[in-house]
Short mmCIF file of N, CA and C in Angstrom, two decimals:
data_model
loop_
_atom_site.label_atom_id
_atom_site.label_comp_id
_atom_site.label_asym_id
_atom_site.label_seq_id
_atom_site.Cartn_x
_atom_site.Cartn_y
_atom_site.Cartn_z
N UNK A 1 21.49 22.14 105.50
CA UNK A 1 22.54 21.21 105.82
C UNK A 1 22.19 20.53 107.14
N UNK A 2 22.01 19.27 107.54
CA UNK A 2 21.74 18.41 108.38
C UNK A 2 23.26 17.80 108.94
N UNK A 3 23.42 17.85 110.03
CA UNK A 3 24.54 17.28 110.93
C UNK A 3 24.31 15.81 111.02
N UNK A 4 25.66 14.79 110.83
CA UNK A 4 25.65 13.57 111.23
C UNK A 4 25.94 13.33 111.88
N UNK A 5 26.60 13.63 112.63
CA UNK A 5 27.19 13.20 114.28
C UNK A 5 28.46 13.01 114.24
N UNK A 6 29.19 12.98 113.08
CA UNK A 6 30.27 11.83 112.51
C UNK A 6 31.60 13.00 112.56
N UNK A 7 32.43 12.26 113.12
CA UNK A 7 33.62 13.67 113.97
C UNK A 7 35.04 13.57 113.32
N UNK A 8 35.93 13.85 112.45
CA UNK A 8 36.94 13.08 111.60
C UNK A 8 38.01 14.38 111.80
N UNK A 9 39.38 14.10 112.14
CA UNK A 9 40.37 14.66 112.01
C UNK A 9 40.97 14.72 110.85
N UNK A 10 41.60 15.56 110.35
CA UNK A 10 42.40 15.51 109.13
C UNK A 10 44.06 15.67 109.63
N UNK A 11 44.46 14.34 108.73
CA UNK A 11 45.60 13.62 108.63
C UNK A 11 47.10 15.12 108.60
N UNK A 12 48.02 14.69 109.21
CA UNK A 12 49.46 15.22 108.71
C UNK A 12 49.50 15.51 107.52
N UNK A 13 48.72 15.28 106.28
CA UNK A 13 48.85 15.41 105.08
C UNK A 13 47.75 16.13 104.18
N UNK A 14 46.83 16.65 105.49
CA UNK A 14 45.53 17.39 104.86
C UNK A 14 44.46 16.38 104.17
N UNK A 15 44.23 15.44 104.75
CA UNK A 15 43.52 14.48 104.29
C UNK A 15 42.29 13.79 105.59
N UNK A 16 41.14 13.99 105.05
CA UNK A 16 39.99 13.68 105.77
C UNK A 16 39.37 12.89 104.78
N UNK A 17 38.97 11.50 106.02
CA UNK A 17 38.25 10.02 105.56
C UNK A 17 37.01 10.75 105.57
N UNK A 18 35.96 10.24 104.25
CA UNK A 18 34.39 10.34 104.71
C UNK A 18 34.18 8.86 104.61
N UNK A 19 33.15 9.04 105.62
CA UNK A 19 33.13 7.59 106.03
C UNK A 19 32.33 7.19 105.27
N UNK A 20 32.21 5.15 105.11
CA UNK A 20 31.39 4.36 104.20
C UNK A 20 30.28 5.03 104.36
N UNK A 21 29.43 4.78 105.60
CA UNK A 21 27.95 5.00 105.03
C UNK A 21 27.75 5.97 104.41
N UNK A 22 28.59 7.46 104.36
CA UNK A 22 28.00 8.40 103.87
C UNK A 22 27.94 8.48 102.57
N UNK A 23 29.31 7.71 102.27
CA UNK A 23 29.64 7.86 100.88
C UNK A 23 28.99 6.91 99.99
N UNK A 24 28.54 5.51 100.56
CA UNK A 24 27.69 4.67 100.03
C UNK A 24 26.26 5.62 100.32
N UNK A 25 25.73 5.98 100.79
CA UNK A 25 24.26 7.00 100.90
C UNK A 25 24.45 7.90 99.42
N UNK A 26 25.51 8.86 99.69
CA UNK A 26 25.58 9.71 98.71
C UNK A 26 26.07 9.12 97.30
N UNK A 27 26.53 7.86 97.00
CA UNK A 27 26.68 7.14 95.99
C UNK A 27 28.03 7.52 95.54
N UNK A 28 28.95 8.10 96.23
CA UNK A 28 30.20 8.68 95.92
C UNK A 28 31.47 7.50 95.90
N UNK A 29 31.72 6.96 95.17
CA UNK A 29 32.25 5.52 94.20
C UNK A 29 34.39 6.85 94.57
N UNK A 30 34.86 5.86 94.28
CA UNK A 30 36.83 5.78 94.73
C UNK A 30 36.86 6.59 93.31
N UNK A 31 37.71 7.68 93.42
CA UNK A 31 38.24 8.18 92.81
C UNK A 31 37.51 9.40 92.37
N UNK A 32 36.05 9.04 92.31
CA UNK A 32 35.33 10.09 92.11
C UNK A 32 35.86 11.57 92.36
N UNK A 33 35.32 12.46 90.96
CA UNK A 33 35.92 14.07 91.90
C UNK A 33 34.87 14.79 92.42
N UNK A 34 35.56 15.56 93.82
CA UNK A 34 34.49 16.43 94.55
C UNK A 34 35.17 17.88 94.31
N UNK A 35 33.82 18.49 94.37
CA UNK A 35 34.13 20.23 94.49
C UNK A 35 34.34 20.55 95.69
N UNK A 36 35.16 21.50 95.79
CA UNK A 36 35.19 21.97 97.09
C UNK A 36 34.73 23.27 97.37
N UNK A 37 33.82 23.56 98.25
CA UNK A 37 33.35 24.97 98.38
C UNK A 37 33.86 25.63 99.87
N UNK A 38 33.60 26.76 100.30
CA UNK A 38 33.34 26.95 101.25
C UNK A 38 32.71 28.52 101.61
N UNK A 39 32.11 28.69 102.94
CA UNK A 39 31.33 29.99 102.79
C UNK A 39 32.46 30.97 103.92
N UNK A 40 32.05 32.10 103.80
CA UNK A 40 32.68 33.03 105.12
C UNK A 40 32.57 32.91 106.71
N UNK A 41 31.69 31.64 106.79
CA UNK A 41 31.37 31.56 108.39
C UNK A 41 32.37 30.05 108.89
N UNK A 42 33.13 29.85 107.50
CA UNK A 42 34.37 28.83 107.98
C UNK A 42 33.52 27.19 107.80
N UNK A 43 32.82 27.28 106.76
CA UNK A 43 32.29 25.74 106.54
C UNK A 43 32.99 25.43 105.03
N UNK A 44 32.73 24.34 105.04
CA UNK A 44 33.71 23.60 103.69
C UNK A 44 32.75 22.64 103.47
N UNK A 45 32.50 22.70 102.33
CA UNK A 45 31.02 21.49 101.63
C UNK A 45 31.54 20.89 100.08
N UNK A 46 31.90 19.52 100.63
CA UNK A 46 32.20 18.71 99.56
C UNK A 46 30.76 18.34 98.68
N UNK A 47 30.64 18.64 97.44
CA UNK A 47 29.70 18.17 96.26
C UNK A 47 30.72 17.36 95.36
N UNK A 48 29.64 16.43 94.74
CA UNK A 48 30.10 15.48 93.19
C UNK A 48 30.15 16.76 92.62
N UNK A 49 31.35 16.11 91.99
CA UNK A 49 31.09 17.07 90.81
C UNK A 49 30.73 16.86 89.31
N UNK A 50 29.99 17.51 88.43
CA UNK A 50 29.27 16.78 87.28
C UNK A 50 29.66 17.33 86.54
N UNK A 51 30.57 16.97 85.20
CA UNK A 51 31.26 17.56 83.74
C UNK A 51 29.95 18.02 83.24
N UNK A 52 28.55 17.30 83.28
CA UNK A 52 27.71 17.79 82.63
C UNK A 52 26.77 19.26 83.13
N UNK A 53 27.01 18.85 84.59
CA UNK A 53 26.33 20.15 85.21
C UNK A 53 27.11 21.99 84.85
N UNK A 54 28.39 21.98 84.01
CA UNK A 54 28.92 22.84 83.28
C UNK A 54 28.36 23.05 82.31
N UNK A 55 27.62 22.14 81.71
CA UNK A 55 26.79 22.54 80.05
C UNK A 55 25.89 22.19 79.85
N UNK A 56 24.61 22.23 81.55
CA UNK A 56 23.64 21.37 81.74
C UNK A 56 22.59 22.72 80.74
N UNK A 57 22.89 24.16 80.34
CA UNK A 57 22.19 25.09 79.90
C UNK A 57 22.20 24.14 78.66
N UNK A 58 22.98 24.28 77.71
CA UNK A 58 23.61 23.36 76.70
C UNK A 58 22.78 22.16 76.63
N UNK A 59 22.39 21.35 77.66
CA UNK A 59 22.36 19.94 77.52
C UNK A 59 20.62 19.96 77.16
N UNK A 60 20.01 21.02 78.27
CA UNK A 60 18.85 21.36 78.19
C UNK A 60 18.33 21.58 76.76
N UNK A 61 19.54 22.60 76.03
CA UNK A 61 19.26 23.17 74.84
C UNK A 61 18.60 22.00 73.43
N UNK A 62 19.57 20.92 74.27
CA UNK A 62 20.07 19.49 73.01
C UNK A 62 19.29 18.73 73.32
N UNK A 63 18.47 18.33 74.46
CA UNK A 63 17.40 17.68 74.68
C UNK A 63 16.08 18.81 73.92
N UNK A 64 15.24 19.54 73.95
CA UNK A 64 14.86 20.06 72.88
C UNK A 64 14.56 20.15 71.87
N UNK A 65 15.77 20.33 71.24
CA UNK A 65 16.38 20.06 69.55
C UNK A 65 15.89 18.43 69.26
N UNK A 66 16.36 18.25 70.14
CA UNK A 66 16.38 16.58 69.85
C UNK A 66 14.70 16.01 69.76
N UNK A 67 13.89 17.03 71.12
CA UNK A 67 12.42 16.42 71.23
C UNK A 67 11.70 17.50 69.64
N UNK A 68 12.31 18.13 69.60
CA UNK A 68 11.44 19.10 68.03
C UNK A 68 11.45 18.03 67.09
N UNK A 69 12.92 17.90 66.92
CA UNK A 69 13.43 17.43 65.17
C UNK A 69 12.82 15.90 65.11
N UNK A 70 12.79 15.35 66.21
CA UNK A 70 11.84 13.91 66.00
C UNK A 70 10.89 13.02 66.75
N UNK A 71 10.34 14.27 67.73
CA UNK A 71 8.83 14.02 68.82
C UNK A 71 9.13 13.04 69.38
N UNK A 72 10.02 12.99 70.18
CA UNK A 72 10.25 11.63 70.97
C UNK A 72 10.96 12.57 72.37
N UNK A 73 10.55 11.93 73.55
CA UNK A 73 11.00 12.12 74.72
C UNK A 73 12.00 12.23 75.29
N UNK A 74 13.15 12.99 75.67
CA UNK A 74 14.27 12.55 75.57
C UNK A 74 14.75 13.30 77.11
N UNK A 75 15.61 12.42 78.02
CA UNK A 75 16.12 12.85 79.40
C UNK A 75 17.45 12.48 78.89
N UNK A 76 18.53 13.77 79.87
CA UNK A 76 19.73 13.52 79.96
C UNK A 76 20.50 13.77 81.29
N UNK A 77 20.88 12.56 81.36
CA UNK A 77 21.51 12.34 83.23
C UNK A 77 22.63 12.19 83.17
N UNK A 78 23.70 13.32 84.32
CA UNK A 78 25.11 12.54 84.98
C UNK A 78 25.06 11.28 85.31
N UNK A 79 25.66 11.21 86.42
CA UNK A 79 26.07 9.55 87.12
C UNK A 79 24.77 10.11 88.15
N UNK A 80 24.60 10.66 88.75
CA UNK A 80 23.74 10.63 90.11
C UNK A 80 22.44 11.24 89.33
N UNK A 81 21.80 12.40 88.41
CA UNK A 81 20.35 12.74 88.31
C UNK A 81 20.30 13.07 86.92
N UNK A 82 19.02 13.40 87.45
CA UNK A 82 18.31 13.84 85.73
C UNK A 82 18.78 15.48 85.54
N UNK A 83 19.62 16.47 84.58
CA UNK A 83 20.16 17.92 84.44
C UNK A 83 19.46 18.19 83.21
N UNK A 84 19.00 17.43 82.14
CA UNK A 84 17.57 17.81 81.27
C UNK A 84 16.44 16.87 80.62
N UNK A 85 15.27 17.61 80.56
CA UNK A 85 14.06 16.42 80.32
C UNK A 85 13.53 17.38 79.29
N UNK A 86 12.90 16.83 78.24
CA UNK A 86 12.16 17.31 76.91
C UNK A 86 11.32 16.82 76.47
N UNK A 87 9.90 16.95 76.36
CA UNK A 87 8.83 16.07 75.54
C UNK A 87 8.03 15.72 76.46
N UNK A 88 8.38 15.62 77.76
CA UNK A 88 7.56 14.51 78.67
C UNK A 88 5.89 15.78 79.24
N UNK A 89 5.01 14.73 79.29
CA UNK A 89 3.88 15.05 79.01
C UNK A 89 3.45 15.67 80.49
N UNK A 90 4.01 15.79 81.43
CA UNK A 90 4.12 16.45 82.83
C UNK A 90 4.86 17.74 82.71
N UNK A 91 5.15 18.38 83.70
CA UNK A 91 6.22 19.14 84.09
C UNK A 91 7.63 18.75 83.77
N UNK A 92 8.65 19.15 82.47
CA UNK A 92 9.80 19.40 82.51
C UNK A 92 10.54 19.45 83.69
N UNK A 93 10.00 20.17 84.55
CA UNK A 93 10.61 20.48 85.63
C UNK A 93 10.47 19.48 86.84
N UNK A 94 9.65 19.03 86.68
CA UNK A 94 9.63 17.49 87.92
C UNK A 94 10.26 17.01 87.79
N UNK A 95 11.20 16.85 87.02
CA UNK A 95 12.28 15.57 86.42
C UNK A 95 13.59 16.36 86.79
N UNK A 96 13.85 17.35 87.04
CA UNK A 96 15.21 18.19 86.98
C UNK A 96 15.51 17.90 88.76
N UNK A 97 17.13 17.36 88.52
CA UNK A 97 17.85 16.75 89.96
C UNK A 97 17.64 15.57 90.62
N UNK A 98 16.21 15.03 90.01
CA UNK A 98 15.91 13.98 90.62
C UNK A 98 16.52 13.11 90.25
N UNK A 99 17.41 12.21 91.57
CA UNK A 99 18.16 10.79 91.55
C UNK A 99 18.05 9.87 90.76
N UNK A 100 18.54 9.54 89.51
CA UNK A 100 18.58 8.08 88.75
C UNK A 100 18.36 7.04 89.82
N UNK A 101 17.78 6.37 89.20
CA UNK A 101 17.54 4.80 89.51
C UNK A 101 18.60 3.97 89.55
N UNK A 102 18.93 2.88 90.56
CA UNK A 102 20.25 1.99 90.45
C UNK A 102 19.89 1.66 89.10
N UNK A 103 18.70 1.13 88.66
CA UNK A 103 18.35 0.60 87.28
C UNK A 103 19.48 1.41 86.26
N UNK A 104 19.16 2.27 86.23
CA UNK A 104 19.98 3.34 85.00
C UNK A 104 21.49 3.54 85.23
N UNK A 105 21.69 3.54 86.38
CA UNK A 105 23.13 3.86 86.92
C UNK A 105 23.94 2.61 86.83
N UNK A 106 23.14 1.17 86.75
CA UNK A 106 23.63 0.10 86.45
C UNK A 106 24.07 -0.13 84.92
N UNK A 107 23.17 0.42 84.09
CA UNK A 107 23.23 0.56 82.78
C UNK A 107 24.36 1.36 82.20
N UNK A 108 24.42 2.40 83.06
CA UNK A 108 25.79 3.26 82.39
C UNK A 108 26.94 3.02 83.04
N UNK A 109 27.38 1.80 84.05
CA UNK A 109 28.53 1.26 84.62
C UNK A 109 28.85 0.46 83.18
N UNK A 110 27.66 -0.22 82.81
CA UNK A 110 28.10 -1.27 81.62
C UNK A 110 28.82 -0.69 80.29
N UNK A 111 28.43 0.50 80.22
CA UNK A 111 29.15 1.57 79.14
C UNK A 111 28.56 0.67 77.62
N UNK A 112 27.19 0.20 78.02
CA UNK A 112 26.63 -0.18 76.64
C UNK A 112 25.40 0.44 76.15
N UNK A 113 24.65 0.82 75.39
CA UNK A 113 23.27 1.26 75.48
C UNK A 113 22.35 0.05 75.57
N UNK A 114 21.28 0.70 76.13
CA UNK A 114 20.69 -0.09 76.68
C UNK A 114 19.18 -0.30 75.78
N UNK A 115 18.46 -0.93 75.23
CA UNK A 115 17.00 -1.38 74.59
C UNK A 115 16.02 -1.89 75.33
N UNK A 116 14.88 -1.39 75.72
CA UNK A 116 13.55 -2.19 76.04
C UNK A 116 13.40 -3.12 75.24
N UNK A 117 13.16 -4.41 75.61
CA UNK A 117 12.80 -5.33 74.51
C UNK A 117 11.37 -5.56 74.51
N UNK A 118 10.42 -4.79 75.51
CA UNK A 118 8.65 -4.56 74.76
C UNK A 118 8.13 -3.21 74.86
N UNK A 119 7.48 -2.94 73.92
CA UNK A 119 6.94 -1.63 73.80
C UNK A 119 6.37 -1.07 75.43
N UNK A 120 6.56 0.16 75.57
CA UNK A 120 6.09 0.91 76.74
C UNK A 120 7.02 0.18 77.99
N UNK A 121 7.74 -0.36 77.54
CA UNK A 121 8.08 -0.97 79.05
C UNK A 121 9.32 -0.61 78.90
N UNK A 122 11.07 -0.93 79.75
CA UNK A 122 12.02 -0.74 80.11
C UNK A 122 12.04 -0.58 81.84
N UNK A 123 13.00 0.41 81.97
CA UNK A 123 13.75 0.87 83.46
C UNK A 123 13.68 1.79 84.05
N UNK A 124 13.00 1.91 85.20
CA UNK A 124 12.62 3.47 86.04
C UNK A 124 13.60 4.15 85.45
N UNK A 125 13.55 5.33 85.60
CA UNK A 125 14.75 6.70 85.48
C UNK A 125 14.59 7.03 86.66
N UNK A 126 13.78 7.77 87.51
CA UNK A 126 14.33 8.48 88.89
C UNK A 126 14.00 7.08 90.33
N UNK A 127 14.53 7.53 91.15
CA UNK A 127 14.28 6.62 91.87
C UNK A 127 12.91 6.94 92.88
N UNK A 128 12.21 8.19 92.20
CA UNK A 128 10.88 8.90 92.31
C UNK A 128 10.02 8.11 91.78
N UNK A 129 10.24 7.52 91.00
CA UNK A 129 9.06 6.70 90.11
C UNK A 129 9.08 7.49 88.83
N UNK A 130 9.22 8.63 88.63
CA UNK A 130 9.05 9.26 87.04
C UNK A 130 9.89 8.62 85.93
N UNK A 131 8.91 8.21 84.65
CA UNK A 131 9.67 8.45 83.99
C UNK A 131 10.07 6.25 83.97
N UNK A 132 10.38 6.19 82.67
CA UNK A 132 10.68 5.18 81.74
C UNK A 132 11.69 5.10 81.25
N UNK A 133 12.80 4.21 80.77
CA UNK A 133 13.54 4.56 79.52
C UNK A 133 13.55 3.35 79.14
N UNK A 134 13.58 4.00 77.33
CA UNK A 134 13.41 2.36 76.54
C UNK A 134 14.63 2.35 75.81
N UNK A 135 15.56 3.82 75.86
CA UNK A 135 16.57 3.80 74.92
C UNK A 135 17.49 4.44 76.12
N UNK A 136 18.74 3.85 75.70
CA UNK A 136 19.69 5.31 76.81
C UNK A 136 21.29 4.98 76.41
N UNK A 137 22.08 5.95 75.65
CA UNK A 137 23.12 5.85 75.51
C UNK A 137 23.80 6.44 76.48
N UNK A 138 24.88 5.61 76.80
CA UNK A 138 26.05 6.43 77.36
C UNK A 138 26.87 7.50 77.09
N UNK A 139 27.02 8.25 77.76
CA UNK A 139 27.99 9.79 77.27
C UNK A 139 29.67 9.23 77.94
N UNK A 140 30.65 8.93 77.53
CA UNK A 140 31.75 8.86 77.68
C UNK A 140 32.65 9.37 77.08
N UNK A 141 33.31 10.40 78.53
CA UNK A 141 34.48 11.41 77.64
C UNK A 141 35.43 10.79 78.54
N UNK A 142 36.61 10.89 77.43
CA UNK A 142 37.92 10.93 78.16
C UNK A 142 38.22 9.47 78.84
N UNK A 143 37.58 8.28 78.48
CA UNK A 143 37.16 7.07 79.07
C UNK A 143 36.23 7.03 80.31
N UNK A 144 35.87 8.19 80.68
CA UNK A 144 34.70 7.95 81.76
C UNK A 144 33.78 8.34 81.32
N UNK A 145 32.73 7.86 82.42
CA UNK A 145 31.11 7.37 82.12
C UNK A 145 30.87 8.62 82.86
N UNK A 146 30.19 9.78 81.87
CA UNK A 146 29.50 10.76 82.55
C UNK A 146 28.07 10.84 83.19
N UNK A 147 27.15 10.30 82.18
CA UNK A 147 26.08 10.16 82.10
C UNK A 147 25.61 9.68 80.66
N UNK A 148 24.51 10.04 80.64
CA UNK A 148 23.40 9.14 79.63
C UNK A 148 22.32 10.10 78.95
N UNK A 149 22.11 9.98 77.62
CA UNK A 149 21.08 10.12 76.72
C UNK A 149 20.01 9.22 76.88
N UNK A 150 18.63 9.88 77.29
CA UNK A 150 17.81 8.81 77.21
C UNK A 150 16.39 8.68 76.24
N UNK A 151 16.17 7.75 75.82
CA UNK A 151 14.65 7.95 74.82
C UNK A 151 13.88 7.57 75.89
N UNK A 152 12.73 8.51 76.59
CA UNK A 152 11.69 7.64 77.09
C UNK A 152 10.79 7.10 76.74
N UNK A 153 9.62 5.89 77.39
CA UNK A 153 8.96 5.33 77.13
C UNK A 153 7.67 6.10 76.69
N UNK A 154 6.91 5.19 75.93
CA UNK A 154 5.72 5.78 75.27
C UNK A 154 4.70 4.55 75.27
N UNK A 155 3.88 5.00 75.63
CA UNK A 155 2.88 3.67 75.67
C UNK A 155 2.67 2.92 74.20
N UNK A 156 3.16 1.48 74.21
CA UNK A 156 2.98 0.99 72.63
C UNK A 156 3.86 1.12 71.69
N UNK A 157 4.73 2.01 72.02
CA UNK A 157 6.22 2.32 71.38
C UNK A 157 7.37 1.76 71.72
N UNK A 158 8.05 1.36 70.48
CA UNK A 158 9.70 0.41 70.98
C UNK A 158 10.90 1.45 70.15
N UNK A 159 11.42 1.42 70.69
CA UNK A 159 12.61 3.00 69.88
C UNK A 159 12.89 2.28 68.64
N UNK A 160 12.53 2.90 67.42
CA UNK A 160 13.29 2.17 65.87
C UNK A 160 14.50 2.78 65.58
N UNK A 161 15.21 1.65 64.97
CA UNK A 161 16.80 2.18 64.75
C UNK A 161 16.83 4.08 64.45
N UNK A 162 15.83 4.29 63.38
CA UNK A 162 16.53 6.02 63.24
C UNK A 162 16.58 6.83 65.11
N UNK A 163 15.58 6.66 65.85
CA UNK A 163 15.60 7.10 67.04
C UNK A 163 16.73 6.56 68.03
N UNK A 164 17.00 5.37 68.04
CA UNK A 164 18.16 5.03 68.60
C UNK A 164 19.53 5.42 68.05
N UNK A 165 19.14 6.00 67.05
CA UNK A 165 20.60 6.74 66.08
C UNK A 165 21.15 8.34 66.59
N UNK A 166 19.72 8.65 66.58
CA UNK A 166 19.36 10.18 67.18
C UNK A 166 20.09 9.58 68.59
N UNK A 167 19.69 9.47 69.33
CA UNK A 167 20.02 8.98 70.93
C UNK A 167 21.76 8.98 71.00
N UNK A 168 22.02 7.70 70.24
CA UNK A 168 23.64 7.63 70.27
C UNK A 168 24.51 9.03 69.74
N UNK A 169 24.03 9.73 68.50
CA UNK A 169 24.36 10.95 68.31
C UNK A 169 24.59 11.73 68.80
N UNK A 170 23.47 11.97 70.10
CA UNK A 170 23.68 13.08 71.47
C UNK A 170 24.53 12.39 72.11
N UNK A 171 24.77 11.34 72.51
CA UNK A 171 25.47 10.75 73.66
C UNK A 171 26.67 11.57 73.17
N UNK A 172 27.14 10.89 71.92
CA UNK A 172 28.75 10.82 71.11
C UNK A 172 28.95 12.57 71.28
N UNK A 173 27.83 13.66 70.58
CA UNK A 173 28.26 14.87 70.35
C UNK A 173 28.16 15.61 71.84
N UNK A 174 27.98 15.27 72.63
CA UNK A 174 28.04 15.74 74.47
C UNK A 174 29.28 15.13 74.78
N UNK A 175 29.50 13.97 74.40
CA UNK A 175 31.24 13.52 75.06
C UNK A 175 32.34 14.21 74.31
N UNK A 176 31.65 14.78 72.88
CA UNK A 176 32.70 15.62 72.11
C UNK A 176 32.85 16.90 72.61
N UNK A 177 31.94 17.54 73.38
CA UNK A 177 31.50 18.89 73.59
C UNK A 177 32.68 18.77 75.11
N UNK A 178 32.77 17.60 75.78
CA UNK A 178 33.12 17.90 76.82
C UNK A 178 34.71 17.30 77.02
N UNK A 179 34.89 17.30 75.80
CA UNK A 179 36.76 16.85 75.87
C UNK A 179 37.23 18.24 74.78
N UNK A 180 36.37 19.02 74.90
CA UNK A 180 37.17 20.19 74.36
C UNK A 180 37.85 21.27 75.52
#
C-alpha cells in the first residue's frame, strides 16, 4: 500500500470524499460499489468490487469449456481486468488481473458486442499490450454492465457467426448465473 498525501475528514454523516484524481486513476465511475475491508492494526481499504470476481473459479471453468468444445481463444473481463483467459498460446496466467484497455472498457459502456471487421486485427485487451479481441460480448445482469466475453484474435481469422454465437451464449449464461 503506497501513501498519497491526500488527508480527508469524514462528514457528520460518516461519509468520506475520494478525491477526482484518485478515482479517475483507479477508474472508479459514480455509483460504483466498493468493498470495504479492514485489518486489526485499524486500516480500512476500499476495493471495486466485481460480481464476477465471486465466480471468477466458475468463469475460469467456462472459459475452458468454451476453448475445448470449439478451439478458439477466449478471455473473460469485469469492468476493470482480465479474471479468465483460455487457449492463448502464452501463459494463461499473464493475462490474469491485468487492466482492460479503454479500447474494451469503451466497448462494454456501449452494451453492444463488438466485431473486428479484418481478420487478425481488432482492440488491445490489456492495457499491457497482451492480447487482441475480435469478438466480445457483454455480460449484463440486472441492467448493469459487468464485464465481457471475449473471442481473441488469431492471425488470418475473423470470428464466424457459430463462434460469435458461442461468445454471446457465455456472456447471456454468466449474467444468468449472476442474478441468481
Amino acid at each position: 500500500m503506497r501513501a498519497t498525501g491526500i488527508v480527508r475528514r469524514i462528514d457528520d454523516l460518516g461519509r468520506v470524499v475520494i478525491p477526482k484524481e484518485i478515482r479517475r486513476t483507479m477508474r472508479i465511475r459514480e455509483g460504483e460499489p466498493l468493498e470495504i475491508f479492514t485489518d486489526k492494526d485499524g486500516e480500512v481499504i476500499f476495493k471495486k468490487y466485481s460480481p464476477l470476481g465471486e465466480i471468477s473459479s466458475f468463469s475460469a471453468k467456462y472459459a475452458e469449456a468454451l476453448n475445448k468444445a470449439a478451439g478458439i481463444p477466449v478471455a473473460i473481463c469485469d469492468r476493470d481486468s482480465v479474471v479468465a483467459v483460455a487457449g492463448v498460446s502464452s501463459s494463461n496466467k499473464e493475462y490474469l488481473e491485468k487492466p482492460i484497455s479503454i479500447s474494451v472498457s469503451s466497448v462494454l459502456e456501449k452494451r453492444q458486442p463488438f466485431t473486428a471487421t479484418e481478420a487478425g486485427s481488432g482492440i488491445e485487451l490489456t492495457d499491457a499490450g497482451l492480447g487482441r479481441v475480435s469478438y466480445l460480448a457483454p455480460i449484463i445482469s440486472d441492467g448493469d454492465i459487468i464485464g465481457g466475453v471475449m473471442l481473441l484474435a488469431r492471425e488470418g481469422y475473423t470470428p464466424d457467426e457459430s463462434e460469435q454465437k458461442m461468445i454471446n451464449t457465455g456472456a447471456l449464461f454468466l449474467s444468468k448465473q449472476l442474478e441468481m
